[in-house]
PDB file of N, CA and C in Angstrom:
ATOM      1  N   MET A  36     -10.062   4.248  26.984  1.00 53.00           N
ATOM      2  CA  MET A  36      -9.146   4.004  26.251  1.00 53.00           C
ATOM      3  C   MET A  36      -9.658   2.965  25.171  1.00 53.00           C
ATOM      4  N   GLN A  37      -8.599   3.419  23.980  1.00 58.00           N
ATOM      5  CA  GLN A  37      -9.128   2.483  22.978  1.00 58.00           C
ATOM      6  C   GLN A  37      -8.188   1.136  22.616  1.00 58.00           C
ATOM      7  N   PHE A  38      -9.471   0.730  21.753  1.00 76.00           N
ATOM      8  CA  PHE A  38      -9.630  -0.464  21.634  1.00 76.00           C
ATOM      9  C   PHE A  38      -8.573  -0.928  20.632  1.00 76.00           C
ATOM     10  N   ASP A  39      -7.358  -2.376  20.849  1.00 91.00           N
ATOM     11  CA  ASP A  39      -6.862  -3.273  20.095  1.00 91.00           C
ATOM     12  C   ASP A  39      -6.997  -2.762  18.251  1.00 91.00           C
ATOM     13  N   PHE A  40      -7.814  -2.716  17.909  1.00 92.00           N
ATOM     14  CA  PHE A  40      -8.038  -2.298  16.564  1.00 92.00           C
ATOM     15  C   PHE A  40      -8.560  -1.209  16.357  1.00 92.00           C
ATOM     16  N   VAL A  41      -8.942  -0.297  17.179  1.00 94.00           N
ATOM     17  CA  VAL A  41      -8.246   1.106  17.005  1.00 94.00           C
ATOM     18  C   VAL A  41      -6.562   2.196  16.761  1.00 94.00           C
ATOM     19  N   GLN A  42      -6.067   0.913  17.523  1.00 94.00           N
ATOM     20  CA  GLN A  42      -4.520   1.390  17.369  1.00 94.00           C
ATOM     21  C   GLN A  42      -4.188   0.784  16.348  1.00 94.00           C
ATOM     22  N   ARG A  43      -4.083  -0.199  15.420  1.00 95.00           N
ATOM     23  CA  ARG A  43      -4.015  -0.856  14.450  1.00 95.00           C
ATOM     24  C   ARG A  43      -4.063  -0.188  13.727  1.00 95.00           C
ATOM     25  N   MET A  44      -5.322   0.467  13.238  1.00 96.00           N
ATOM     26  CA  MET A  44      -5.583   1.494  12.453  1.00 96.00           C
ATOM     27  C   MET A  44      -5.000   2.563  12.829  1.00 96.00           C
ATOM     28  N   LEU A  45      -4.475   3.265  13.358  1.00 96.00           N
ATOM     29  CA  LEU A  45      -3.885   4.244  13.824  1.00 96.00           C
ATOM     30  C   LEU A  45      -2.105   4.159  12.701  1.00 96.00           C
ATOM     31  N   VAL A  46      -1.814   2.856  13.121  1.00 96.00           N
ATOM     32  CA  VAL A  46      -0.555   2.478  12.723  1.00 96.00           C
ATOM     33  C   VAL A  46      -0.856   2.530  11.525  1.00 96.00           C
ATOM     34  N   GLU A  47      -1.567   1.749  10.698  1.00 97.00           N
ATOM     35  CA  GLU A  47      -1.556   1.440   9.529  1.00 97.00           C
ATOM     36  C   GLU A  47      -1.944   2.844   8.878  1.00 97.00           C
ATOM     37  N   TYR A  48      -2.800   3.912   9.228  1.00 98.00           N
ATOM     38  CA  TYR A  48      -2.863   5.179   8.105  1.00 98.00           C
ATOM     39  C   TYR A  48      -1.874   6.286   8.563  1.00 98.00           C
ATOM     40  N   GLU A  49      -0.826   6.029   9.466  1.00 98.00           N
ATOM     41  CA  GLU A  49       0.427   6.470   9.892  1.00 98.00           C
ATOM     42  C   GLU A  49       1.401   5.924   8.966  1.00 98.00           C
ATOM     43  N   ASP A  50       1.209   4.440   8.536  1.00 98.00           N
ATOM     44  CA  ASP A  50       1.956   4.119   7.113  1.00 98.00           C
ATOM     45  C   ASP A  50       1.617   4.711   5.855  1.00 98.00           C
ATOM     46  N   LEU A  51       0.262   4.387   5.627  1.00 98.00           N
ATOM     47  CA  LEU A  51      -0.350   5.278   4.682  1.00 98.00           C
ATOM     48  C   LEU A  51      -0.006   6.532   4.354  1.00 98.00           C
ATOM     49  N   GLN A  52       0.092   7.368   5.373  1.00 98.00           N
ATOM     50  CA  GLN A  52       0.380   8.618   5.105  1.00 98.00           C
ATOM     51  C   GLN A  52       1.792   9.423   4.258  1.00 98.00           C
ATOM     52  N   ASP A  53       2.462   7.672   4.911  1.00 98.00           N
ATOM     53  CA  ASP A  53       3.800   8.216   4.481  1.00 98.00           C
ATOM     54  C   ASP A  53       4.177   7.627   2.789  1.00 98.00           C
ATOM     55  N   LYS A  54       3.964   6.663   3.132  1.00 98.00           N
ATOM     56  CA  LYS A  54       3.206   6.070   1.536  1.00 98.00           C
ATOM     57  C   LYS A  54       3.445   7.493   0.459  1.00 98.00           C
ATOM     58  N   LEU A  55       1.501   8.219   0.931  1.00 98.00           N
ATOM     59  CA  LEU A  55       1.187   8.534  -0.090  1.00 98.00           C
ATOM     60  C   LEU A  55       2.009  10.215   0.319  1.00 98.00           C
ATOM     61  N   VAL A  56       3.025  10.058   0.973  1.00 98.00           N
ATOM     62  CA  VAL A  56       3.477  11.420   0.710  1.00 98.00           C
ATOM     63  C   VAL A  56       4.834  10.706  -0.644  1.00 98.00           C
ATOM     64  N   LYS A  57       5.280   9.631  -0.285  1.00 98.00           N
ATOM     65  CA  LYS A  57       7.194   8.840  -0.899  1.00 98.00           C
ATOM     66  C   LYS A  57       5.889   9.233  -2.664  1.00 98.00           C
ATOM     67  N   LEU A  58       5.251   8.325  -2.329  1.00 98.00           N
ATOM     68  CA  LEU A  58       4.329   8.322  -4.077  1.00 98.00           C
ATOM     69  C   LEU A  58       4.200   9.868  -4.607  1.00 98.00           C
ATOM     70  N   GLY A  59       3.763  10.682  -3.918  1.00 98.00           N
ATOM     71  CA  GLY A  59       3.218  12.257  -4.145  1.00 98.00           C
ATOM     72  C   GLY A  59       4.554  12.476  -4.943  1.00 98.00           C
ATOM     73  N   ALA A  60       5.447  12.614  -3.903  1.00 98.00           N
ATOM     74  CA  ALA A  60       7.474  13.261  -4.318  1.00 98.00           C
ATOM     75  C   ALA A  60       7.225  12.549  -5.532  1.00 98.00           C
ATOM     76  N   PHE A  61       7.346  11.137  -5.408  1.00 98.00           N
ATOM     77  CA  PHE A  61       7.542  10.332  -7.490  1.00 98.00           C
ATOM     78  C   PHE A  61       7.057  11.123  -8.209  1.00 98.00           C
ATOM     79  N   ILE A  62       5.747  11.120  -7.886  1.00 98.00           N
ATOM     80  CA  ILE A  62       4.906  11.091  -9.391  1.00 98.00           C
ATOM     81  C   ILE A  62       5.306  12.727  -9.643  1.00 98.00           C
ATOM     82  N   ASN A  63       5.944  13.908  -8.470  1.00 98.00           N
ATOM     83  CA  ASN A  63       5.936  15.184  -9.163  1.00 98.00           C
ATOM     84  C   ASN A  63       7.743  15.044  -9.710  1.00 98.00           C
ATOM     85  N   SER A  64       8.377  13.902  -9.997  1.00 98.00           N
ATOM     86  CA  SER A  64       9.363  13.807 -10.180  1.00 98.00           C
ATOM     87  C   SER A  64       9.837  13.783 -11.529  1.00 98.00           C
ATOM     88  N   ASP A  65      11.258  13.758 -11.847  1.00 98.00           N
ATOM     89  CA  ASP A  65      11.263  14.025 -13.092  1.00 98.00           C
ATOM     90  C   ASP A  65      11.544  12.233 -13.742  1.00 98.00           C
ATOM     91  N   LYS A  66      12.306  11.716 -12.600  1.00 98.00           N
ATOM     92  CA  LYS A  66      11.990  10.320 -12.996  1.00 98.00           C
ATOM     93  C   LYS A  66      10.730   9.765 -13.612  1.00 98.00           C
ATOM     94  N   PHE A  67       9.628  10.151 -12.797  1.00 98.00           N
ATOM     95  CA  PHE A  67       8.298  10.170 -13.499  1.00 98.00           C
ATOM     96  C   PHE A  67       7.850  10.229 -14.792  1.00 98.00           C
ATOM     97  N   LYS A  68       8.103  11.261 -14.999  1.00 98.00           N
ATOM     98  CA  LYS A  68       8.194  11.486 -16.229  1.00 98.00           C
ATOM     99  C   LYS A  68       8.680  10.608 -17.448  1.00 98.00           C
ATOM    100  N   GLU A  69       9.678  10.059 -17.089  1.00 98.00           N
ATOM    101  CA  GLU A  69      10.516   9.463 -17.648  1.00 98.00           C
ATOM    102  C   GLU A  69       9.732   7.315 -17.991  1.00 98.00           C
ATOM    103  N   LEU A  70       9.060   7.704 -17.003  1.00 98.00           N
ATOM    104  CA  LEU A  70       8.053   5.754 -16.728  1.00 98.00           C
ATOM    105  C   LEU A  70       6.672   6.894 -18.451  1.00 98.00           C
ATOM    106  N   ASP A  71       6.735   5.375 -18.897  1.00 98.00           N
ATOM    107  CA  ASP A  71       5.836   5.070 -19.998  1.00 98.00           C
ATOM    108  C   ASP A  71       4.232   5.602 -19.655  1.00 98.00           C
ATOM    109  N   ASP A  72       3.489   5.981 -20.360  1.00 98.00           N
ATOM    110  CA  ASP A  72       2.327   6.192 -20.023  1.00 98.00           C
ATOM    111  C   ASP A  72       1.581   4.939 -19.691  1.00 98.00           C
ATOM    112  N   GLU A  73       1.269   3.688 -19.634  1.00 98.00           N
ATOM    113  CA  GLU A  73       0.541   3.203 -18.970  1.00 98.00           C
ATOM    114  C   GLU A  73       1.542   2.953 -17.269  1.00 98.00           C
ATOM    115  N   ASN A  74       2.695   3.107 -16.925  1.00 98.00           N
ATOM    116  CA  ASN A  74       2.977   3.127 -15.500  1.00 98.00           C
ATOM    117  C   ASN A  74       2.849   4.341 -14.891  1.00 98.00           C
ATOM    118  N   ARG A  75       2.545   5.394 -15.991  1.00 98.00           N
ATOM    119  CA  ARG A  75       2.492   6.378 -15.322  1.00 98.00           C
ATOM    120  C   ARG A  75       1.047   6.386 -14.702  1.00 98.00           C
ATOM    121  N   SER A  76      -0.005   6.362 -15.737  1.00 98.00           N
ATOM    122  CA  SER A  76      -1.164   6.077 -15.800  1.00 98.00           C
ATOM    123  C   SER A  76      -2.039   5.529 -14.309  1.00 98.00           C
ATOM    124  N   LEU A  77      -1.346   4.083 -14.110  1.00 98.00           N
ATOM    125  CA  LEU A  77      -1.639   3.361 -12.892  1.00 98.00           C
ATOM    126  C   LEU A  77      -0.972   3.321 -11.700  1.00 98.00           C
ATOM    127  N   LEU A  78       0.603   4.506 -11.659  1.00 98.00           N
ATOM    128  CA  LEU A  78       0.578   5.071 -10.394  1.00 98.00           C
ATOM    129  C   LEU A  78      -0.248   6.343  -9.962  1.00 98.00           C
ATOM    130  N   ASN A  79      -1.021   6.983 -10.731  1.00 98.00           N
ATOM    131  CA  ASN A  79      -1.852   7.612 -10.665  1.00 98.00           C
ATOM    132  C   ASN A  79      -3.134   7.331  -9.948  1.00 98.00           C
ATOM    133  N   ALA A  80      -3.220   6.297 -10.903  1.00 98.00           N
ATOM    134  CA  ALA A  80      -4.707   5.853 -10.262  1.00 98.00           C
ATOM    135  C   ALA A  80      -4.080   4.915  -8.594  1.00 98.00           C
ATOM    136  N   GLN A  81      -3.113   4.576  -8.494  1.00 98.00           N
ATOM    137  CA  GLN A  81      -2.543   4.163  -7.082  1.00 98.00           C
ATOM    138  C   GLN A  81      -2.539   5.191  -5.768  1.00 98.00           C
ATOM    139  N   TYR A  82      -2.518   6.020  -6.463  1.00 98.00           N
ATOM    140  CA  TYR A  82      -2.100   7.656  -5.623  1.00 98.00           C
ATOM    141  C   TYR A  82      -3.190   7.509  -5.320  1.00 98.00           C
ATOM    142  N   HIS A  83      -4.250   7.410  -6.289  1.00 98.00           N
ATOM    143  CA  HIS A  83      -5.641   8.387  -6.021  1.00 98.00           C
ATOM    144  C   HIS A  83      -6.434   7.189  -5.285  1.00 98.00           C
ATOM    145  N   THR A  84      -6.757   5.676  -5.443  1.00 98.00           N
ATOM    146  CA  THR A  84      -7.064   5.217  -4.428  1.00 98.00           C
ATOM    147  C   THR A  84      -6.349   4.383  -3.028  1.00 98.00           C
ATOM    148  N   MET A  85      -5.413   5.114  -2.277  1.00 98.00           N
ATOM    149  CA  MET A  85      -4.596   4.668  -1.600  1.00 98.00           C
ATOM    150  C   MET A  85      -5.407   5.704  -0.891  1.00 98.00           C
ATOM    151  N   TYR A  86      -5.356   7.278  -1.593  1.00 98.00           N
ATOM    152  CA  TYR A  86      -6.150   8.236  -0.684  1.00 98.00           C
ATOM    153  C   TYR A  86      -7.215   8.089  -0.137  1.00 98.00           C
ATOM    154  N   THR A  87      -8.743   7.887  -1.610  1.00 98.00           N
ATOM    155  CA  THR A  87      -9.448   7.108  -0.991  1.00 98.00           C
ATOM    156  C   THR A  87      -9.621   6.449   0.007  1.00 98.00           C
ATOM    157  N   TYR A  88      -8.526   5.366   0.367  1.00 98.00           N
ATOM    158  CA  TYR A  88      -8.721   4.526   1.135  1.00 98.00           C
ATOM    159  C   TYR A  88      -7.856   5.287   2.607  1.00 98.00           C
ATOM    160  N   LYS A  89      -7.261   5.940   2.997  1.00 98.00           N
ATOM    161  CA  LYS A  89      -7.044   6.629   3.755  1.00 98.00           C
ATOM    162  C   LYS A  89      -8.355   8.008   4.278  1.00 98.00           C
ATOM    163  N   VAL A  90      -9.229   8.415   3.367  1.00 98.00           N
ATOM    164  CA  VAL A  90     -10.132   8.854   3.992  1.00 98.00           C
ATOM    165  C   VAL A  90     -10.849   7.882   4.598  1.00 98.00           C
ATOM    166  N   ILE A  91     -11.187   6.636   4.034  1.00 98.00           N
ATOM    167  CA  ILE A  91     -11.829   5.464   4.945  1.00 98.00           C
ATOM    168  C   ILE A  91     -11.639   5.520   6.235  1.00 98.00           C
ATOM    169  N   LEU A  92     -10.283   5.104   6.077  1.00 97.00           N
ATOM    170  CA  LEU A  92      -9.550   4.828   7.430  1.00 97.00           C
ATOM    171  C   LEU A  92      -9.748   5.803   8.292  1.00 97.00           C
ATOM    172  N   SER A  93      -9.205   7.126   8.338  1.00 97.00           N
ATOM    173  CA  SER A  93      -9.786   8.325   8.878  1.00 97.00           C
ATOM    174  C   SER A  93     -11.008   8.108   9.362  1.00 97.00           C
ATOM    175  N   LYS A  94     -12.048   8.261   8.522  1.00 97.00           N
ATOM    176  CA  LYS A  94     -13.205   7.752   9.378  1.00 97.00           C
ATOM    177  C   LYS A  94     -13.876   6.807   9.834  1.00 97.00           C
ATOM    178  N   ARG A  95     -13.147   5.473   9.727  1.00 96.00           N
ATOM    179  CA  ARG A  95     -13.645   4.420  10.512  1.00 96.00           C
ATOM    180  C   ARG A  95     -13.190   4.765  11.791  1.00 96.00           C
ATOM    181  N   ILE A  96     -11.794   5.037  12.353  1.00 96.00           N
ATOM    182  CA  ILE A  96     -11.072   5.480  13.451  1.00 96.00           C
ATOM    183  C   ILE A  96     -12.097   6.524  13.843  1.00 96.00           C
ATOM    184  N   LYS A  97     -12.082   7.753  13.370  1.00 96.00           N
ATOM    185  CA  LYS A  97     -13.291   8.262  14.266  1.00 96.00           C
ATOM    186  C   LYS A  97     -14.527   7.296  15.000  1.00 96.00           C
ATOM    187  N   ILE A  98     -15.016   6.697  14.012  1.00 96.00           N
ATOM    188  CA  ILE A  98     -15.996   6.587  14.108  1.00 96.00           C
ATOM    189  C   ILE A  98     -15.600   5.485  15.653  1.00 96.00           C
ATOM    190  N   ASN A  99     -14.892   4.985  15.668  1.00 94.00           N
ATOM    191  CA  ASN A  99     -14.755   4.243  16.489  1.00 94.00           C
ATOM    192  C   ASN A  99     -13.777   3.867  18.073  1.00 94.00           C
ATOM    193  N   GLY A 100     -13.847   5.528  18.169  1.00 91.00           N
ATOM    194  CA  GLY A 100     -13.093   6.313  18.846  1.00 91.00           C
ATOM    195  C   GLY A 100     -11.794   6.587  18.958  1.00 91.00           C
ATOM    196  N   GLY A 101     -11.254   6.907  18.003  1.00 86.00           N
ATOM    197  CA  GLY A 101      -9.812   7.393  17.647  1.00 86.00           C
ATOM    198  C   GLY A 101      -9.900   8.667  17.326  1.00 86.00           C
ATOM    199  N   ASN A 102      -8.798   9.407  17.426  1.00 75.00           N
ATOM    200  CA  ASN A 102      -8.624  10.714  16.963  1.00 75.00           C
ATOM    201  C   ASN A 102      -8.550  11.479  15.975  1.00 75.00           C
TER     202      ASN A 102
END
């Protein structure tokens, strides 16, 4: 039996993964290249921060009995 908070983390993990895929696709698009340097830099930082958050969330899920 999984705890409710683990289930919430699993849902959050899936949502985060979807957002990472979309942001990654945008970063590799021509539209991204049209942005100014500051916006490109901030979006890259956002992507890497989200990825780090995903890794942390995954570890929390595992130590609390999730898959």
